[in-house]
PDB file of C-alpha atoms in Angstrom:
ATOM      1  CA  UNK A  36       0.000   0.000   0.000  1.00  0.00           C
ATOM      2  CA  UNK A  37       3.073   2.272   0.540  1.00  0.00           C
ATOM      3  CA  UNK A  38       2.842   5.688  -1.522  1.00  0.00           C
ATOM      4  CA  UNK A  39      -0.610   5.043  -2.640  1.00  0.00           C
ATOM      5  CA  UNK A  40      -3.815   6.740  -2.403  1.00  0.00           C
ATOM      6  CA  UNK A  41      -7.740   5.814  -3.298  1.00  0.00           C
ATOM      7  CA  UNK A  42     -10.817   7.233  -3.381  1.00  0.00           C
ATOM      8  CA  UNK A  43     -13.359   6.094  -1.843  1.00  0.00           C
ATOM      9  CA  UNK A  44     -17.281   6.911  -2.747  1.00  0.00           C
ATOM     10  CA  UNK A  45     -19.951   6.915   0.161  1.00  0.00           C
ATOM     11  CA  UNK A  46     -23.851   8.091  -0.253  1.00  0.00           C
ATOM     12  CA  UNK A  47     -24.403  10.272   3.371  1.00  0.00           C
ATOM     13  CA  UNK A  48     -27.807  11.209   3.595  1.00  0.00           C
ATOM     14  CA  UNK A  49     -28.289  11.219   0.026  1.00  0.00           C
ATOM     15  CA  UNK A  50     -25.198  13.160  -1.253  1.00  0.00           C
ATOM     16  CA  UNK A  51     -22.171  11.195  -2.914  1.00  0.00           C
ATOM     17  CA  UNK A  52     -19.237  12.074  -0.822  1.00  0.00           C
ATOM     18  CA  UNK A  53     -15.805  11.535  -1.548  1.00  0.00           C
ATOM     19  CA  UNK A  54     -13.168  10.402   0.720  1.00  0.00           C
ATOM     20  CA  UNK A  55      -9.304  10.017   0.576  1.00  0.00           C
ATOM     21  CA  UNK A  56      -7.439   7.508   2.260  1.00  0.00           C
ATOM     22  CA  UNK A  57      -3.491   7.331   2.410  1.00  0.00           C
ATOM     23  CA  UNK A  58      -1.754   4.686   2.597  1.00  0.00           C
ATOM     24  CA  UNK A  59       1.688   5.855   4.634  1.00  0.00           C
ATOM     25  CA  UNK A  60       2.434   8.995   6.856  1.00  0.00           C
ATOM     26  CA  UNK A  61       4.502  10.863   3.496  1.00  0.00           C
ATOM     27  CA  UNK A  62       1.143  11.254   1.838  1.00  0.00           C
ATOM     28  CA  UNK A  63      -0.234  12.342   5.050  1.00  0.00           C
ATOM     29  CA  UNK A  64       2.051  13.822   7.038  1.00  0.00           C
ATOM     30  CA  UNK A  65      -0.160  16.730   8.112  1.00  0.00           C
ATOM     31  CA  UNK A  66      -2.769  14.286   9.405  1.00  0.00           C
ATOM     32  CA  UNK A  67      -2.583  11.612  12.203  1.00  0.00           C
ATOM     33  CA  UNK A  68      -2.655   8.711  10.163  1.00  0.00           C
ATOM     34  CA  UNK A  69      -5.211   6.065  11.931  1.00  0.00           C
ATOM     35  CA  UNK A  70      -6.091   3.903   9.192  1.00  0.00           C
ATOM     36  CA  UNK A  71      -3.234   1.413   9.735  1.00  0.00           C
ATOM     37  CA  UNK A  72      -2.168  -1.287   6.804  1.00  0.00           C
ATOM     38  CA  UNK A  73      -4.619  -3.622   8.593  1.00  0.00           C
ATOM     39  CA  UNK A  74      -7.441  -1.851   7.468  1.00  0.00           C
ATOM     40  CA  UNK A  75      -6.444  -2.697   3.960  1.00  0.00           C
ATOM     41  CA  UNK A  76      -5.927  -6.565   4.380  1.00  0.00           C
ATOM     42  CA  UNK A  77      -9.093  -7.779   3.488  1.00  0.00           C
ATOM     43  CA  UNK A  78      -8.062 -11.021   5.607  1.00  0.00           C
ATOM     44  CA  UNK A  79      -8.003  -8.808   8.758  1.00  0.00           C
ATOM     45  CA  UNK A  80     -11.531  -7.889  10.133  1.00  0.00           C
ATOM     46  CA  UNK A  81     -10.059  -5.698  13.355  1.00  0.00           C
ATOM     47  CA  UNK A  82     -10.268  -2.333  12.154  1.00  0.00           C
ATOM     48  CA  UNK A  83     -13.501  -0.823  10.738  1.00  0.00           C
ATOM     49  CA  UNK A  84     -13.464   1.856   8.475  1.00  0.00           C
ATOM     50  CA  UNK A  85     -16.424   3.576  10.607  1.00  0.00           C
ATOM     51  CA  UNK A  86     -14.152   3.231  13.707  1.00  0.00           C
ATOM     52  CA  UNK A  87     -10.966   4.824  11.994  1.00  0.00           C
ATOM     53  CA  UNK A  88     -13.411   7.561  10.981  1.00  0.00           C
ATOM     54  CA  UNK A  89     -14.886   8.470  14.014  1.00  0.00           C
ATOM     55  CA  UNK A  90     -11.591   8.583  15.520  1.00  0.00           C
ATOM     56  CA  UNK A  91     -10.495  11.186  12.828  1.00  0.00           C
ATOM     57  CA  UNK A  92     -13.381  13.165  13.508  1.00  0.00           C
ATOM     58  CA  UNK A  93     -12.398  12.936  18.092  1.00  0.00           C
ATOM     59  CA  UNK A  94      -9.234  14.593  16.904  1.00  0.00           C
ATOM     60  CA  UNK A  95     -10.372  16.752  14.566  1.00  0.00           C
ATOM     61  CA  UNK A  96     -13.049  18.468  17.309  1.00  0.00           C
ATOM     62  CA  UNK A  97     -10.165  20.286  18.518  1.00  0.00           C
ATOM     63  CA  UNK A  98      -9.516  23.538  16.976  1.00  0.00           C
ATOM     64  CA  UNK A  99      -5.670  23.289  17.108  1.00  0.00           C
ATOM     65  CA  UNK A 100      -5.639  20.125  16.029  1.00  0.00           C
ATOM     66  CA  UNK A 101      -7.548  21.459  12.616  1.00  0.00           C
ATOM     67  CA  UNK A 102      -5.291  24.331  12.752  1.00  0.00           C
ATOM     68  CA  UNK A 103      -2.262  22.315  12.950  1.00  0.00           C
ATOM     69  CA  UNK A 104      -3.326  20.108   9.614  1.00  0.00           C
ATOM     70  CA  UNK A 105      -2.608  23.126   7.312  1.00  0.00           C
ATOM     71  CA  UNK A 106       0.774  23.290   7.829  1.00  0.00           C
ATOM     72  CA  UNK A 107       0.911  23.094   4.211  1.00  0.00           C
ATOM     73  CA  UNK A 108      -1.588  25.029   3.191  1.00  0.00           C
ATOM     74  CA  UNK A 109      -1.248  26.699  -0.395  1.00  0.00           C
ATOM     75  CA  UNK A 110      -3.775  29.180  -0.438  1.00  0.00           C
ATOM     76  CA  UNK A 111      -2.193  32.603   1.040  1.00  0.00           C
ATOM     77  CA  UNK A 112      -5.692  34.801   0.587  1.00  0.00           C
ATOM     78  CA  UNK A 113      -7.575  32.487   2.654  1.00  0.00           C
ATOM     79  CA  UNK A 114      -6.397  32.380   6.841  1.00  0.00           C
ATOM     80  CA  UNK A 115      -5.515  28.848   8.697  1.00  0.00           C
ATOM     81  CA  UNK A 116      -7.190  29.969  11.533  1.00  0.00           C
ATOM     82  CA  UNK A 117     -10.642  31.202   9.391  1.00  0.00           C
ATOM     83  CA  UNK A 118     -10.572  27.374   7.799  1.00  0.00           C
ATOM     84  CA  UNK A 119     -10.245  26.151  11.127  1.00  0.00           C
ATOM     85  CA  UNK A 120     -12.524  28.158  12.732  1.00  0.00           C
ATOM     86  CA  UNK A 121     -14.891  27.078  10.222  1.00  0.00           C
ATOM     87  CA  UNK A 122     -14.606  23.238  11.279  1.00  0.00           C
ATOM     88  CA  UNK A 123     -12.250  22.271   8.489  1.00  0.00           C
ATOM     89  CA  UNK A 124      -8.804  20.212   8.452  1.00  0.00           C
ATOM     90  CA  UNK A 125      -6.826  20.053   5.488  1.00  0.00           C
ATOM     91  CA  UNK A 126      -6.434  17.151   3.488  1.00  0.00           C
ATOM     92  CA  UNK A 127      -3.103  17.553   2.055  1.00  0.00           C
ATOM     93  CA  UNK A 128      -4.488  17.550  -1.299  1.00  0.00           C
ATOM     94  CA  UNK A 129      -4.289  20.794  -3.527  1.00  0.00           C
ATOM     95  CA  UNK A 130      -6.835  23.019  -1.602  1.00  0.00           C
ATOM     96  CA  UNK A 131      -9.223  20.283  -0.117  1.00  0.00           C
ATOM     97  CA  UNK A 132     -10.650  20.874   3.013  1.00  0.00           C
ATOM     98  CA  UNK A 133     -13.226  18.509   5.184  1.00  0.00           C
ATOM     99  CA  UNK A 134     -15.711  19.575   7.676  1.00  0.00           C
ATOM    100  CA  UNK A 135     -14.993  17.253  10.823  1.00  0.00           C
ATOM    101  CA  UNK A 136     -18.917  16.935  11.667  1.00  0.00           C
ATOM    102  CA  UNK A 137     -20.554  16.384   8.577  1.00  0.00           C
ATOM    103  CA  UNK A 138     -17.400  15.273   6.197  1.00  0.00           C
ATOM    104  CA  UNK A 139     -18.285  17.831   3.540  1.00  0.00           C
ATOM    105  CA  UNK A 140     -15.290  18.604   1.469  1.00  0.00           C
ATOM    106  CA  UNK A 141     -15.109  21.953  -0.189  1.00  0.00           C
ATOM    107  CA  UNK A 142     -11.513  22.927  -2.909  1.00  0.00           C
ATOM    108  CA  UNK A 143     -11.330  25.405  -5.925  1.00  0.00           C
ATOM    109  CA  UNK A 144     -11.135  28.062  -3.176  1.00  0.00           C
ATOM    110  CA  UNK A 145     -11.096  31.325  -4.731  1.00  0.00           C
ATOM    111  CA  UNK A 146     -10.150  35.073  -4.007  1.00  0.00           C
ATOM    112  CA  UNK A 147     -12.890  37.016  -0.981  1.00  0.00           C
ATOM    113  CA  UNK A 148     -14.085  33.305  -0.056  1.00  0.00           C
ATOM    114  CA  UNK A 149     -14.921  32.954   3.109  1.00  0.00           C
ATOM    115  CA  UNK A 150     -14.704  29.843   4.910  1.00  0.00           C
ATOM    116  CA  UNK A 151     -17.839  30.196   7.271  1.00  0.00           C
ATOM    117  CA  UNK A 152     -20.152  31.799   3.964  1.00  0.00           C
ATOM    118  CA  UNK A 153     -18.506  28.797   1.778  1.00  0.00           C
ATOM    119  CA  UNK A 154     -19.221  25.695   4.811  1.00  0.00           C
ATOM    120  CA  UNK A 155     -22.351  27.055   5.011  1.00  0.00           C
ATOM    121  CA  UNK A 156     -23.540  27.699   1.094  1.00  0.00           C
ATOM    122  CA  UNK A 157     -22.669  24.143   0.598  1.00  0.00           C
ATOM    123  CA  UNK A 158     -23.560  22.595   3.561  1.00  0.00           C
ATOM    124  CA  UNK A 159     -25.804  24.218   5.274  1.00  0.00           C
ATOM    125  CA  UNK A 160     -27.368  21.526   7.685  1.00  0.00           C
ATOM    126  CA  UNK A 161     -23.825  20.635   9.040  1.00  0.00           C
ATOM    127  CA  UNK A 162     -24.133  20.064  12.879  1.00  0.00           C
ATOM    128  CA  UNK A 163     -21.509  22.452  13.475  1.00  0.00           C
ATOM    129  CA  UNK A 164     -22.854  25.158  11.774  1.00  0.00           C
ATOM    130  CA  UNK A 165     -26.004  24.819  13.845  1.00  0.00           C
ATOM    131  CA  UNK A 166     -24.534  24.475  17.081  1.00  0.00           C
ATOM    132  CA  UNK A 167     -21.550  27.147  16.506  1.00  0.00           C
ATOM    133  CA  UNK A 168     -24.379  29.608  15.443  1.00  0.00           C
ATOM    134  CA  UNK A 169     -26.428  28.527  18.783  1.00  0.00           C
ATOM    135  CA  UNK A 170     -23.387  28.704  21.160  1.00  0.00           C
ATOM    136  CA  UNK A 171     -20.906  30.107  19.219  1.00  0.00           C
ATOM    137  CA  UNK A 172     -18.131  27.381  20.678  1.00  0.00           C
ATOM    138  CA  UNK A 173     -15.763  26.113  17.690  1.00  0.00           C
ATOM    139  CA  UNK A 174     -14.680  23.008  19.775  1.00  0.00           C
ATOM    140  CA  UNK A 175     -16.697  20.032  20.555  1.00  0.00           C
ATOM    141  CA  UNK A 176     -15.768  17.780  23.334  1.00  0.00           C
TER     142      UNK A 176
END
């Protein structure tokens, strides 16, 4: 699996989403990598992709943790800390971004975007959109 990547489809409450799974920590290096070569064995039954996700999604409720997945961000018009407030983590992948609550992933960002308008023009029933307008807390415990 080393120095490969997939796609993987999913239908989420209707919508096609599309997720992208690394295979080692040099194509990942900006995210905790939790999906172990187990996971790809299809003789070995321990790890479940659901499990690897929600733990993903733990880490990614804290705000520094998001912050610290753009390390290598390319976009210089559009803040770390305004993606991050926003609930996204970087994916290490040109300018792809992924909510941590509702997985939506948003790229092609473009000059006077704004991460909060963009999260919620696409997604607009995302749980932490609701409950960050309601409380206005960007971490979820």
């Amino acid at each position: 699996m080393s120095g490969k990547k997939f796609t993987l489809k999913l239908k989420l409450n209707g919508n096609q989403q599309s997720f992208i799974f690394c295979g080692n920590e040099e194509m990942c290096g900006n995210i905790e990598i939790i999906f172990k070569e187990s996971f790809y064995n299809s003789d070995d039954k321990t790890t479940e992709p659901n499990q690897d996700m929600n733990r993903l999604k733990k880490i990614m409720r804290n705000k520094q943790k998001r912050l610290d997945s753009f390390k290598n961000w390319p976009i210089s018009y559009i803040s770390k800390e305004e993606m991050a407030d926003a609930g996204f983590y970087y994916l290490n992948n040109s300018d792809r971004v992924r909510c941590f609550t509702c997985d939506g992933v948003i790229h092609e960002w473009e000059h006077g975007d704004i991460p909060i308008e963009e999260h919620k023009r696409h997604f607009p029933n995302c749980r932490f959109l609701i409950t960050n307008s309601l409380s206005g807390v960007d971490t979820v415990d």
